[in-house]
DNA sequence: TTGGCCAATTTTGAATTCAAAATTCACACG
DNA sequence: CGTGTGAATTTTGAATTCAAAATTGGCCAA
């Protein structure tokens, strides 16, 4: 192995083991692979992730701060299970954050970014036509993430992501019937229009409504 | 000692040592007693706080997640020093969050809460008259916190606090001349008016402007 | 003196250890 | 049968340990 250095130093350790664990665990939670409400056993998780308890416990404390897990004194951690009220609050905040992002994005988005969103929009239409729901969800999320990014405010983007982490796992609870799906697509078309015209107020309004409707589609 | 239990169990440990350390450290940072940009020595802090390194390191990771400290790989932690851009972003977000809180508070605030805000407002006027700036700051913050609370959305309140932690330490950098102080007081009076009339749009507008002006008062 | 190099020391990252708390489980008793 | 009790086991919280990385400080040479 001619090129190898002392220790295979691929994964240039960004910032300590704990951060890697935070990201992996958060992904597991957000994707629903770690069930909401379920207990987290430190030993078991350590073995699964092949790490010692220290970085795992550090990660759990960070995720508790993000309110993705709950720390019970002397009784370990559990994946947070949102109450109906918390879900409603998250959507109320998300609707506002998206509206703000949309408004700011109208002022600050670049043409290449706008083009990319348009491209994604067509990809999304393709998924819609094929009734490919997972693909639709994925592209939809990427569009919203790009808008958040185009608002050119990293703190706003951070808050957006934070709230998004909370509600993303709820996508399994949304029942998209044919009519509602079509409606959602229509809203996206209007959003693109507003963005293209740099009509901030309209983009904000469309996004606020879009999120409010998304909330209504949740199964209770 | 007749009443004493095995171990003096006052401070009913809310939730582990690390959380206590998080709160204490955050307070030190926000109050500026831990200088922005300064290195944090684990051993020294451990001795000062009379704890071992484990809970301190857990706390540092949480605070890094809150972006109050920065973790440098293998080189320890330092208190975050905000760039001008980050400060501008924080105020941009804060202005929006306050506006949202004000708007929602108009819909949801109770009469006792409104009364308490009025009482605080008069206390604040007293501080203003006496030119008691620390007292003014303190009451001012409590008024804004109450409005955030009256919005009846814990997640929104959490985001509000998070952003507030970031910019609170900047209060040392604001130069309040006589005119500006008077102006600020006037804005508060208008805010109270809007709240009393439950005029959400107006409360939002006043708060947005209030924050924007606050930002302009910062020394660069 | 100044600059560079290497050993000694300090500091960090993460695993391990140890005590305290909670949980499990067997068994006696009603 | 179901229920309460307590010892054994597991799990958690936090200190300690240990290796790796960074920093410091001294020494030598230019």
Tab-separated table of C-alpha atoms (C1' of nucleotides) in Angstrom:
chain	number	residue	atom	x	y	z
A	1	UNK	CA	0.000	0.000	0.000
A	2	UNK	CA	2.244	2.704	-1.243
A	3	UNK	CA	0.147	5.776	-0.449
A	4	UNK	CA	-1.051	4.845	2.995
A	5	UNK	CA	-0.121	6.971	5.978
A	6	UNK	CA	0.306	5.548	9.457
A	7	UNK	CA	-3.437	5.438	10.195
A	8	UNK	CA	-5.993	5.515	7.425
A	9	UNK	CA	-6.922	9.116	7.867
A	10	UNK	CA	-9.918	9.312	5.593
A	11	UNK	CA	-12.811	10.761	7.610
A	12	UNK	CA	-10.867	13.883	8.521
A	13	UNK	CA	-12.353	14.132	11.969
A	14	UNK	CA	-14.284	17.351	11.696
A	15	UNK	CA	-14.696	17.992	15.321
A	16	UNK	CA	-14.503	15.122	17.679
A	17	UNK	CA	-16.341	11.872	17.848
A	18	UNK	CA	-19.283	13.358	19.692
A	19	UNK	CA	-20.274	15.545	16.733
A	20	UNK	CA	-20.300	12.565	14.402
A	21	UNK	CA	-22.503	10.767	16.885
A	22	UNK	CA	-24.798	13.793	17.193
A	23	UNK	CA	-25.298	13.859	13.441
A	24	UNK	CA	-25.809	10.123	13.135
A	25	UNK	CA	-28.253	9.949	16.004
A	26	UNK	CA	-30.173	12.973	14.806
A	27	UNK	CA	-30.494	11.384	11.393
A	28	UNK	CA	-31.775	8.172	12.951
A	29	UNK	CA	-34.346	10.107	14.967
A	30	UNK	CA	-35.471	12.420	12.171
A	31	UNK	CA	-35.808	9.523	9.739
A	32	UNK	CA	-37.896	7.686	12.281
A	33	UNK	CA	-35.472	4.770	12.462
A	34	UNK	CA	-35.338	5.473	16.185
A	35	UNK	CA	-38.974	5.465	17.167
A	36	UNK	CA	-40.413	8.538	18.848
A	37	UNK	CA	-40.973	7.843	22.526
A	38	UNK	CA	-38.670	4.825	22.673
A	39	UNK	CA	-36.040	4.392	25.356
A	40	UNK	CA	-32.396	4.713	24.421
A	41	UNK	CA	-30.074	2.173	25.948
A	42	UNK	CA	-26.563	3.519	26.192
A	43	UNK	CA	-24.752	0.219	26.208
A	44	UNK	CA	-26.692	-1.145	23.262
A	45	UNK	CA	-26.192	2.001	21.206
A	46	UNK	CA	-22.511	2.103	22.060
A	47	UNK	CA	-22.069	-1.401	20.728
A	48	UNK	CA	-24.057	-0.609	17.621
A	49	UNK	CA	-22.042	2.547	16.926
A	50	UNK	CA	-18.776	0.970	18.076
A	51	UNK	CA	-17.894	3.736	20.474
A	52	UNK	CA	-17.526	4.126	24.210
A	53	UNK	CA	-20.139	5.698	26.405
A	54	UNK	CA	-18.433	9.061	26.765
A	55	UNK	CA	-19.007	10.436	23.256
A	56	UNK	CA	-22.485	8.932	23.161
A	57	UNK	CA	-23.443	10.637	26.401
A	58	UNK	CA	-22.036	13.910	25.140
A	59	UNK	CA	-24.122	13.550	21.998
A	60	UNK	CA	-27.250	12.777	24.002
A	61	UNK	CA	-26.808	15.948	25.993
A	62	UNK	CA	-26.513	17.977	22.811
A	63	UNK	CA	-29.599	16.330	21.329
A	64	UNK	CA	-31.469	16.933	24.564
A	65	UNK	CA	-30.612	20.603	24.184
A	66	UNK	CA	-32.069	20.438	20.674
A	67	UNK	CA	-35.112	18.795	22.223
A	68	UNK	CA	-34.850	15.724	20.053
A	69	UNK	CA	-34.288	13.506	23.057
A	70	UNK	CA	-35.469	13.763	26.611
A	71	UNK	CA	-33.142	13.146	29.555
A	72	UNK	CA	-34.771	11.537	32.545
A	73	UNK	CA	-32.687	11.883	35.721
A	74	UNK	CA	-31.082	8.528	36.533
A	75	UNK	CA	-33.389	6.849	34.074
A	76	UNK	CA	-31.695	7.493	30.801
A	77	UNK	CA	-32.785	9.066	27.583
A	78	UNK	CA	-35.755	8.636	25.291
A	79	UNK	CA	-36.554	9.889	21.836
A	80	UNK	CA	-38.881	12.839	22.173
A	81	UNK	CA	-42.527	12.235	21.387
A	82	UNK	CA	-44.223	15.463	20.399
A	83	UNK	CA	-47.577	16.306	21.881
A	84	UNK	CA	-50.306	17.702	19.642
A	85	UNK	CA	-49.667	21.091	21.170
A	86	UNK	CA	-45.947	20.907	20.441
A	87	UNK	CA	-46.680	19.899	16.869
A	88	UNK	CA	-49.019	22.846	16.465
A	89	UNK	CA	-46.402	25.169	17.933
A	90	UNK	CA	-43.730	23.820	15.621
A	91	UNK	CA	-45.880	24.420	12.571
A	92	UNK	CA	-46.824	27.878	13.749
A	93	UNK	CA	-43.156	28.761	14.068
A	94	UNK	CA	-42.179	26.977	10.869
A	95	UNK	CA	-44.806	28.847	8.874
A	96	UNK	CA	-43.358	32.138	10.089
A	97	UNK	CA	-39.753	31.122	9.531
A	98	UNK	CA	-40.519	29.998	5.986
A	99	UNK	CA	-42.370	33.238	5.339
A	100	UNK	CA	-39.407	35.269	6.554
A	101	UNK	CA	-36.985	33.163	4.509
A	102	UNK	CA	-39.100	33.568	1.405
A	103	UNK	CA	-39.339	37.286	1.858
A	104	UNK	CA	-35.604	37.727	2.401
A	105	UNK	CA	-34.797	35.273	-0.388
A	106	UNK	CA	-36.717	37.475	-2.814
A	107	UNK	CA	-34.316	40.286	-1.987
A	108	UNK	CA	-31.144	38.218	-1.988
A	109	UNK	CA	-31.428	35.172	-4.177
A	110	UNK	CA	-29.015	34.938	-7.107
A	111	UNK	CA	-30.035	33.957	-10.612
A	112	UNK	CA	-28.149	30.628	-10.523
A	113	UNK	CA	-29.891	29.762	-7.258
A	114	UNK	CA	-33.247	30.645	-8.728
A	115	UNK	CA	-32.462	28.542	-11.789
A	116	UNK	CA	-31.584	25.600	-9.599
A	117	UNK	CA	-34.854	25.918	-7.726
A	118	UNK	CA	-36.676	25.975	-11.034
A	119	UNK	CA	-34.831	22.844	-12.120
A	120	UNK	CA	-35.736	21.125	-8.858
A	121	UNK	CA	-39.312	22.224	-9.342
A	122	UNK	CA	-39.460	20.368	-12.667
A	123	UNK	CA	-37.884	17.318	-11.076
A	124	UNK	CA	-40.555	17.527	-8.433
A	125	UNK	CA	-43.255	17.708	-11.073
A	126	UNK	CA	-41.774	14.544	-12.554
A	127	UNK	CA	-42.079	12.810	-9.181
A	128	UNK	CA	-45.631	14.075	-8.849
A	129	UNK	CA	-46.554	12.729	-12.271
A	130	UNK	CA	-45.024	9.356	-11.444
A	131	UNK	CA	-46.674	9.423	-8.001
A	132	UNK	CA	-43.244	8.938	-6.470
A	133	UNK	CA	-43.956	10.258	-2.985
A	134	UNK	CA	-40.536	9.665	-1.397
A	135	UNK	CA	-38.851	11.383	-4.324
A	136	UNK	CA	-41.356	14.223	-4.095
A	137	UNK	CA	-40.685	14.693	-0.392
A	138	UNK	CA	-36.947	14.732	-0.930
A	139	UNK	CA	-37.004	17.332	-3.686
A	140	UNK	CA	-39.595	19.385	-1.873
A	141	UNK	CA	-37.310	19.540	1.124
A	142	UNK	CA	-34.364	20.537	-1.005
A	143	UNK	CA	-36.330	23.399	-2.535
A	144	UNK	CA	-37.306	24.735	0.859
A	145	UNK	CA	-33.730	24.337	2.102
A	146	UNK	CA	-32.447	26.319	-0.875
A	147	UNK	CA	-34.892	29.124	-0.164
A	148	UNK	CA	-33.779	29.158	3.450
A	149	UNK	CA	-30.194	29.369	2.241
A	150	UNK	CA	-31.000	32.119	-0.250
A	151	UNK	CA	-32.223	34.289	2.625
A	152	UNK	CA	-28.521	34.796	3.385
A	153	UNK	CA	-28.816	34.608	7.119
A	154	UNK	CA	-27.039	31.679	8.727
A	155	UNK	CA	-28.712	32.125	12.076
A	156	UNK	CA	-32.140	32.094	10.446
A	157	UNK	CA	-31.088	29.019	8.516
A	158	UNK	CA	-29.955	27.388	11.748
A	159	UNK	CA	-33.295	28.043	13.435
A	160	UNK	CA	-35.069	26.780	10.331
A	161	UNK	CA	-33.125	23.526	10.435
A	162	UNK	CA	-33.699	23.153	14.132
A	163	UNK	CA	-37.461	23.391	13.755
A	164	UNK	CA	-37.328	21.247	10.654
A	165	UNK	CA	-35.605	18.466	12.594
A	166	UNK	CA	-38.503	18.489	15.015
A	167	UNK	CA	-41.263	18.093	12.459
A	168	UNK	CA	-39.545	16.143	9.733
A	169	UNK	CA	-40.282	12.799	11.336
A	170	UNK	CA	-43.969	13.687	11.189
A	171	UNK	CA	-44.019	13.255	7.421
A	172	UNK	CA	-45.058	9.659	8.038
A	173	UNK	CA	-48.216	11.003	9.574
A	174	UNK	CA	-49.311	13.101	6.628
A	175	UNK	CA	-51.973	11.685	4.400
A	176	UNK	CA	-51.705	13.151	0.995
A	177	UNK	CA	-54.777	12.434	-1.019
A	178	UNK	CA	-54.818	13.176	-4.731
A	179	UNK	CA	-56.528	16.552	-4.428
A	180	UNK	CA	-54.267	17.775	-1.644
A	181	UNK	CA	-51.182	16.718	-3.488
A	182	UNK	CA	-52.287	18.655	-6.569
A	183	UNK	CA	-53.005	21.662	-4.375
A	184	UNK	CA	-49.552	21.455	-2.866
A	185	UNK	CA	-47.969	21.373	-6.292
A	186	UNK	CA	-50.030	24.395	-7.305
A	187	UNK	CA	-48.758	26.293	-4.275
A	188	UNK	CA	-45.215	25.541	-5.300
A	189	UNK	CA	-45.901	26.928	-8.742
A	190	UNK	CA	-47.178	30.131	-7.181
A	191	UNK	CA	-44.108	30.231	-4.946
A	192	UNK	CA	-41.819	30.019	-7.963
A	193	UNK	CA	-43.747	32.803	-9.604
A	194	UNK	CA	-43.378	35.058	-6.580
A	195	UNK	CA	-39.670	34.298	-6.298
A	196	UNK	CA	-39.100	34.979	-9.971
A	197	UNK	CA	-40.872	38.301	-9.715
A	198	UNK	CA	-39.019	38.985	-6.474
A	199	UNK	CA	-42.378	39.574	-4.836
A	200	UNK	CA	-41.399	39.108	-1.198
A	201	UNK	CA	-44.800	39.716	0.339
A	202	UNK	CA	-46.410	37.201	-1.975
A	203	UNK	CA	-43.698	34.580	-1.428
A	204	UNK	CA	-44.102	35.016	2.322
A	205	UNK	CA	-47.870	34.664	2.087
A	206	UNK	CA	-47.692	31.571	-0.128
A	207	UNK	CA	-45.161	29.894	2.143
A	208	UNK	CA	-47.145	30.681	5.274
A	209	UNK	CA	-50.265	29.215	3.739
A	210	UNK	CA	-48.334	26.242	2.359
A	211	UNK	CA	-47.092	25.310	5.823
A	212	UNK	CA	-50.469	25.868	7.432
A	213	UNK	CA	-52.047	23.509	4.934
A	214	UNK	CA	-49.283	20.993	5.444
A	215	UNK	CA	-50.120	20.995	9.115
A	216	UNK	CA	-53.784	20.380	8.395
A	217	UNK	CA	-52.867	17.300	6.407
A	218	UNK	CA	-51.472	15.576	9.488
A	219	UNK	CA	-53.314	12.589	10.884
A	220	UNK	CA	-54.345	13.213	14.459
B	1	UNK	CA	-28.734	18.658	63.071
B	2	UNK	CA	-32.109	17.181	63.567
B	3	UNK	CA	-33.635	17.662	60.154
B	4	UNK	CA	-30.694	16.738	57.975
B	5	UNK	CA	-30.863	13.792	55.630
B	6	UNK	CA	-27.835	11.735	54.738
B	7	UNK	CA	-26.575	14.248	52.194
B	8	UNK	CA	-27.715	17.849	52.243
B	9	UNK	CA	-30.193	17.503	49.455
B	10	UNK	CA	-31.059	21.123	48.899
B	11	UNK	CA	-30.549	21.902	45.190
B	12	UNK	CA	-32.785	19.050	44.053
B	13	UNK	CA	-30.643	18.141	41.117
B	14	UNK	CA	-32.843	19.143	38.244
B	15	UNK	CA	-31.128	17.142	35.634
B	16	UNK	CA	-27.563	16.200	36.128
B	17	UNK	CA	-24.498	18.196	36.886
B	18	UNK	CA	-23.885	19.052	33.244
B	19	UNK	CA	-27.080	21.087	32.989
B	20	UNK	CA	-26.136	23.141	36.021
B	21	UNK	CA	-22.766	23.777	34.435
B	22	UNK	CA	-24.404	24.713	31.119
B	23	UNK	CA	-26.549	27.306	32.854
B	24	UNK	CA	-23.709	28.699	34.939
B	25	UNK	CA	-21.323	28.936	32.013
B	26	UNK	CA	-23.944	30.460	29.759
B	27	UNK	CA	-24.638	33.080	32.389
B	28	UNK	CA	-20.937	33.867	32.667
B	29	UNK	CA	-20.671	34.232	28.897
B	30	UNK	CA	-23.854	36.245	28.418
B	31	UNK	CA	-22.955	38.579	31.261
B	32	UNK	CA	-19.562	39.101	29.721
B	33	UNK	CA	-17.756	37.760	32.769
B	34	UNK	CA	-16.132	35.296	30.413
B	35	UNK	CA	-14.701	37.508	27.743
B	36	UNK	CA	-15.734	36.957	24.132
B	37	UNK	CA	-12.900	35.368	22.204
B	38	UNK	CA	-11.016	34.146	25.261
B	39	UNK	CA	-9.714	30.607	25.585
B	40	UNK	CA	-11.334	28.263	28.070
B	41	UNK	CA	-8.996	26.116	30.108
B	42	UNK	CA	-10.743	22.961	31.243
B	43	UNK	CA	-8.602	22.257	34.257
B	44	UNK	CA	-8.810	25.802	35.561
B	45	UNK	CA	-12.584	25.962	35.101
B	46	UNK	CA	-13.010	22.572	36.737
B	47	UNK	CA	-11.188	23.772	39.813
B	48	UNK	CA	-13.167	26.988	39.878
B	49	UNK	CA	-16.491	25.164	39.568
B	50	UNK	CA	-15.369	22.297	41.792
B	51	UNK	CA	-16.313	19.591	39.338
B	52	UNK	CA	-14.510	17.018	37.273
B	53	UNK	CA	-13.801	17.403	33.597
B	54	UNK	CA	-16.608	15.126	32.402
B	55	UNK	CA	-19.600	17.362	33.188
B	56	UNK	CA	-17.676	20.432	32.083
B	57	UNK	CA	-16.861	18.899	28.717
B	58	UNK	CA	-20.484	17.832	28.306
B	59	UNK	CA	-21.539	21.393	29.007
B	60	UNK	CA	-19.044	22.809	26.530
B	61	UNK	CA	-20.440	20.591	23.817
B	62	UNK	CA	-23.953	21.804	24.529
B	63	UNK	CA	-22.840	25.427	24.512
B	64	UNK	CA	-20.977	24.827	21.271
B	65	UNK	CA	-24.251	23.603	19.827
B	66	UNK	CA	-25.849	26.846	20.998
B	67	UNK	CA	-22.962	28.632	19.323
B	68	UNK	CA	-21.910	30.390	22.489
B	69	UNK	CA	-18.541	28.660	22.493
B	70	UNK	CA	-16.373	27.399	19.683
B	71	UNK	CA	-14.710	23.990	19.807
B	72	UNK	CA	-11.288	23.827	18.175
B	73	UNK	CA	-10.182	20.244	17.441
B	74	UNK	CA	-7.500	19.229	19.917
B	75	UNK	CA	-7.086	22.840	20.951
B	76	UNK	CA	-9.898	23.343	23.374
B	77	UNK	CA	-12.776	25.757	23.524
B	78	UNK	CA	-13.091	29.501	23.291
B	79	UNK	CA	-15.923	31.907	23.968
B	80	UNK	CA	-17.489	32.882	20.663
B	81	UNK	CA	-16.664	36.304	19.316
B	82	UNK	CA	-19.373	37.484	16.945
B	83	UNK	CA	-18.407	39.018	13.632
B	84	UNK	CA	-20.190	42.132	12.439
B	85	UNK	CA	-22.061	40.001	9.963
B	86	UNK	CA	-23.195	37.588	12.665
B	87	UNK	CA	-24.357	40.483	14.796
B	88	UNK	CA	-26.348	41.891	11.888
B	89	UNK	CA	-27.884	38.477	11.249
B	90	UNK	CA	-28.802	38.083	14.887
B	91	UNK	CA	-30.586	41.410	14.944
B	92	UNK	CA	-32.357	40.689	11.688
B	93	UNK	CA	-33.695	37.454	13.165
B	94	UNK	CA	-34.433	38.999	16.546
B	95	UNK	CA	-36.454	41.802	14.981
B	96	UNK	CA	-38.622	39.218	13.217
B	97	UNK	CA	-38.984	36.985	16.255
B	98	UNK	CA	-40.038	39.923	18.406
B	99	UNK	CA	-42.504	41.028	15.758
B	100	UNK	CA	-44.041	37.559	15.640
B	101	UNK	CA	-44.172	37.358	19.424
B	102	UNK	CA	-45.829	40.742	19.643
B	103	UNK	CA	-48.402	39.828	17.043
B	104	UNK	CA	-49.260	36.524	18.699
B	105	UNK	CA	-49.191	38.092	22.156
B	106	UNK	CA	-51.912	40.527	21.045
B	107	UNK	CA	-54.148	37.548	20.341
B	108	UNK	CA	-53.272	35.561	23.439
B	109	UNK	CA	-52.128	37.754	26.288
B	110	UNK	CA	-54.245	37.670	29.449
B	111	UNK	CA	-55.307	40.739	31.351
B	112	UNK	CA	-53.102	39.983	34.391
B	113	UNK	CA	-50.116	39.606	32.083
B	114	UNK	CA	-50.897	42.868	30.383
B	115	UNK	CA	-51.256	44.534	33.767
B	116	UNK	CA	-47.887	43.211	34.839
B	117	UNK	CA	-46.275	44.564	31.691
B	118	UNK	CA	-47.854	47.941	32.403
B	119	UNK	CA	-46.488	47.849	35.938
B	120	UNK	CA	-43.029	47.001	34.635
B	121	UNK	CA	-43.358	49.807	32.127
B	122	UNK	CA	-43.855	52.298	34.959
B	123	UNK	CA	-40.902	50.829	36.831
B	124	UNK	CA	-38.890	51.293	33.687
B	125	UNK	CA	-39.967	54.896	33.416
B	126	UNK	CA	-38.734	55.353	36.976
B	127	UNK	CA	-35.333	53.975	35.970
B	128	UNK	CA	-35.310	56.221	32.949
B	129	UNK	CA	-36.076	59.263	35.064
B	130	UNK	CA	-33.308	58.374	37.513
B	131	UNK	CA	-30.948	57.582	34.598
B	132	UNK	CA	-30.464	54.130	36.092
B	133	UNK	CA	-29.248	52.313	32.973
B	134	UNK	CA	-28.637	48.839	34.486
B	135	UNK	CA	-32.097	48.919	36.071
B	136	UNK	CA	-33.585	50.043	32.774
B	137	UNK	CA	-31.908	47.233	30.875
B	138	UNK	CA	-33.096	44.671	33.358
B	139	UNK	CA	-36.735	45.753	33.296
B	140	UNK	CA	-36.665	46.232	29.553
B	141	UNK	CA	-35.525	42.652	29.154
B	142	UNK	CA	-38.230	41.400	31.490
B	143	UNK	CA	-40.906	43.199	29.465
B	144	UNK	CA	-39.720	41.636	26.232
B	145	UNK	CA	-39.485	38.247	27.901
B	146	UNK	CA	-43.072	38.564	29.122
B	147	UNK	CA	-44.270	39.408	25.626
B	148	UNK	CA	-42.427	36.399	24.275
B	149	UNK	CA	-44.120	34.310	26.934
B	150	UNK	CA	-47.533	35.780	26.184
B	151	UNK	CA	-47.237	34.554	22.602
B	152	UNK	CA	-48.037	31.135	24.067
B	153	UNK	CA	-45.608	29.189	21.950
B	154	UNK	CA	-42.803	27.517	23.850
B	155	UNK	CA	-40.786	26.724	20.764
B	156	UNK	CA	-40.939	30.351	19.654
B	157	UNK	CA	-39.933	31.351	23.153
B	158	UNK	CA	-37.029	28.929	23.017
B	159	UNK	CA	-35.782	30.375	19.735
B	160	UNK	CA	-36.215	33.851	21.154
B	161	UNK	CA	-34.082	33.016	24.164
B	162	UNK	CA	-31.468	31.356	22.012
B	163	UNK	CA	-31.018	34.425	19.863
B	164	UNK	CA	-31.207	36.627	22.927
B	165	UNK	CA	-28.301	34.763	24.509
B	166	UNK	CA	-26.242	35.580	21.457
B	167	UNK	CA	-26.807	39.309	21.469
B	168	UNK	CA	-27.284	40.024	25.149
B	169	UNK	CA	-23.579	40.385	25.802
B	170	UNK	CA	-23.526	43.141	23.195
B	171	UNK	CA	-25.405	45.500	25.470
B	172	UNK	CA	-22.032	46.736	26.672
B	173	UNK	CA	-21.441	47.987	23.167
B	174	UNK	CA	-24.554	50.113	22.884
B	175	UNK	CA	-24.166	53.813	23.375
B	176	UNK	CA	-27.382	55.297	24.515
B	177	UNK	CA	-27.325	59.023	24.221
B	178	UNK	CA	-30.087	61.082	25.803
B	179	UNK	CA	-32.131	61.478	22.606
B	180	UNK	CA	-31.944	57.809	21.704
B	181	UNK	CA	-32.922	56.757	25.164
B	182	UNK	CA	-35.976	58.998	25.043
B	183	UNK	CA	-36.847	57.589	21.650
B	184	UNK	CA	-36.587	54.054	22.975
B	185	UNK	CA	-38.906	54.881	25.831
B	186	UNK	CA	-41.382	56.401	23.401
B	187	UNK	CA	-41.351	53.203	21.357
B	188	UNK	CA	-42.183	51.238	24.462
B	189	UNK	CA	-45.124	53.488	25.133
B	190	UNK	CA	-46.405	52.832	21.618
B	191	UNK	CA	-45.858	49.129	22.144
B	192	UNK	CA	-47.990	49.188	25.282
B	193	UNK	CA	-50.697	51.021	23.392
B	194	UNK	CA	-50.723	48.451	20.615
B	195	UNK	CA	-50.814	45.582	23.100
B	196	UNK	CA	-53.653	47.159	25.048
B	197	UNK	CA	-55.671	47.648	21.881
B	198	UNK	CA	-54.718	44.136	20.801
B	199	UNK	CA	-53.434	45.633	17.572
B	200	UNK	CA	-51.138	42.822	16.446
B	201	UNK	CA	-49.939	44.417	13.230
B	202	UNK	CA	-48.983	47.596	15.037
B	203	UNK	CA	-47.246	45.756	17.887
B	204	UNK	CA	-45.283	43.759	15.339
B	205	UNK	CA	-44.285	46.887	13.454
B	206	UNK	CA	-43.239	48.746	16.590
B	207	UNK	CA	-41.177	45.811	17.844
B	208	UNK	CA	-39.502	45.306	14.488
B	209	UNK	CA	-38.542	48.954	14.350
B	210	UNK	CA	-37.500	48.946	18.006
B	211	UNK	CA	-35.005	46.160	17.399
B	212	UNK	CA	-33.717	47.670	14.203
B	213	UNK	CA	-32.994	50.907	16.027
B	214	UNK	CA	-31.375	49.024	18.886
B	215	UNK	CA	-29.019	47.504	16.368
B	216	UNK	CA	-28.113	50.908	14.956
B	217	UNK	CA	-27.109	52.035	18.426
B	218	UNK	CA	-24.278	49.518	18.551
B	219	UNK	CA	-20.717	50.807	18.479
B	220	UNK	CA	-18.878	49.351	15.546
C	1	DT	C1'	20.659	38.140	20.229
C	2	DT	C1'	17.884	35.433	17.097
C	3	DG	C1'	16.044	31.320	15.125
C	4	DG	C1'	15.209	26.609	14.944
C	5	DC	C1'	14.965	22.044	16.925
C	6	DC	C1'	13.881	18.574	20.286
C	7	DA	C1'	12.661	16.992	24.984
C	8	DA	C1'	9.567	17.946	28.899
C	9	DT	C1'	5.170	19.413	30.240
C	10	DT	C1'	0.548	20.495	29.662
C	11	DT	C1'	-3.866	19.858	27.624
C	12	DT	C1'	-7.160	17.450	25.190
C	13	DG	C1'	-10.089	13.245	23.559
C	14	DA	C1'	-12.001	9.257	24.718
C	15	DA	C1'	-12.050	4.757	27.358
C	16	DT	C1'	-12.405	2.830	31.630
C	17	DT	C1'	-13.651	2.547	36.341
C	18	DC	C1'	-16.463	2.991	40.395
C	19	DA	C1'	-20.309	4.320	43.217
C	20	DA	C1'	-25.155	5.273	43.309
C	21	DA	C1'	-29.664	4.609	41.533
C	22	DA	C1'	-33.062	1.985	39.214
C	23	DT	C1'	-34.776	-2.285	37.454
C	24	DT	C1'	-35.489	-7.146	37.411
C	25	DC	C1'	-36.602	-11.347	39.280
C	26	DA	C1'	-37.310	-14.948	42.563
C	27	DC	C1'	-39.756	-16.182	46.311
C	28	DA	C1'	-42.658	-15.909	50.335
C	29	DC	C1'	-47.027	-14.735	51.834
C	30	DG	C1'	-51.888	-13.600	51.783
D	1	DC	C1'	-53.308	-16.874	41.673
D	2	DG	C1'	-51.914	-12.253	42.719
D	3	DT	C1'	-48.992	-9.166	45.481
D	4	DG	C1'	-45.241	-7.377	48.261
D	5	DT	C1'	-40.319	-7.735	49.580
D	6	DG	C1'	-35.547	-7.667	48.929
D	7	DA	C1'	-31.336	-9.493	46.886
D	8	DA	C1'	-29.032	-9.700	42.345
D	9	DT	C1'	-28.331	-7.412	38.158
D	10	DT	C1'	-28.348	-3.721	35.094
D	11	DT	C1'	-27.951	1.045	34.028
D	12	DT	C1'	-26.709	5.541	34.876
D	13	DG	C1'	-23.704	9.644	36.581
D	14	DA	C1'	-19.461	11.313	37.165
D	15	DA	C1'	-14.419	10.732	38.359
D	16	DT	C1'	-10.338	8.830	36.951
D	17	DT	C1'	-7.085	7.035	33.794
D	18	DC	C1'	-4.414	6.742	29.617
D	19	DA	C1'	-2.878	7.803	25.036
D	20	DA	C1'	-2.378	11.309	21.579
D	21	DA	C1'	-1.813	16.011	20.343
D	22	DA	C1'	-0.302	20.577	21.266
D	23	DT	C1'	2.373	23.812	23.789
D	24	DT	C1'	6.272	25.296	26.307
D	25	DG	C1'	10.935	25.944	27.347
D	26	DG	C1'	15.690	25.194	26.993
D	27	DC	C1'	19.599	24.511	24.318
D	28	DC	C1'	22.635	25.006	20.521
D	29	DA	C1'	24.264	27.155	16.416
D	30	DA	C1'	24.431	31.012	13.182
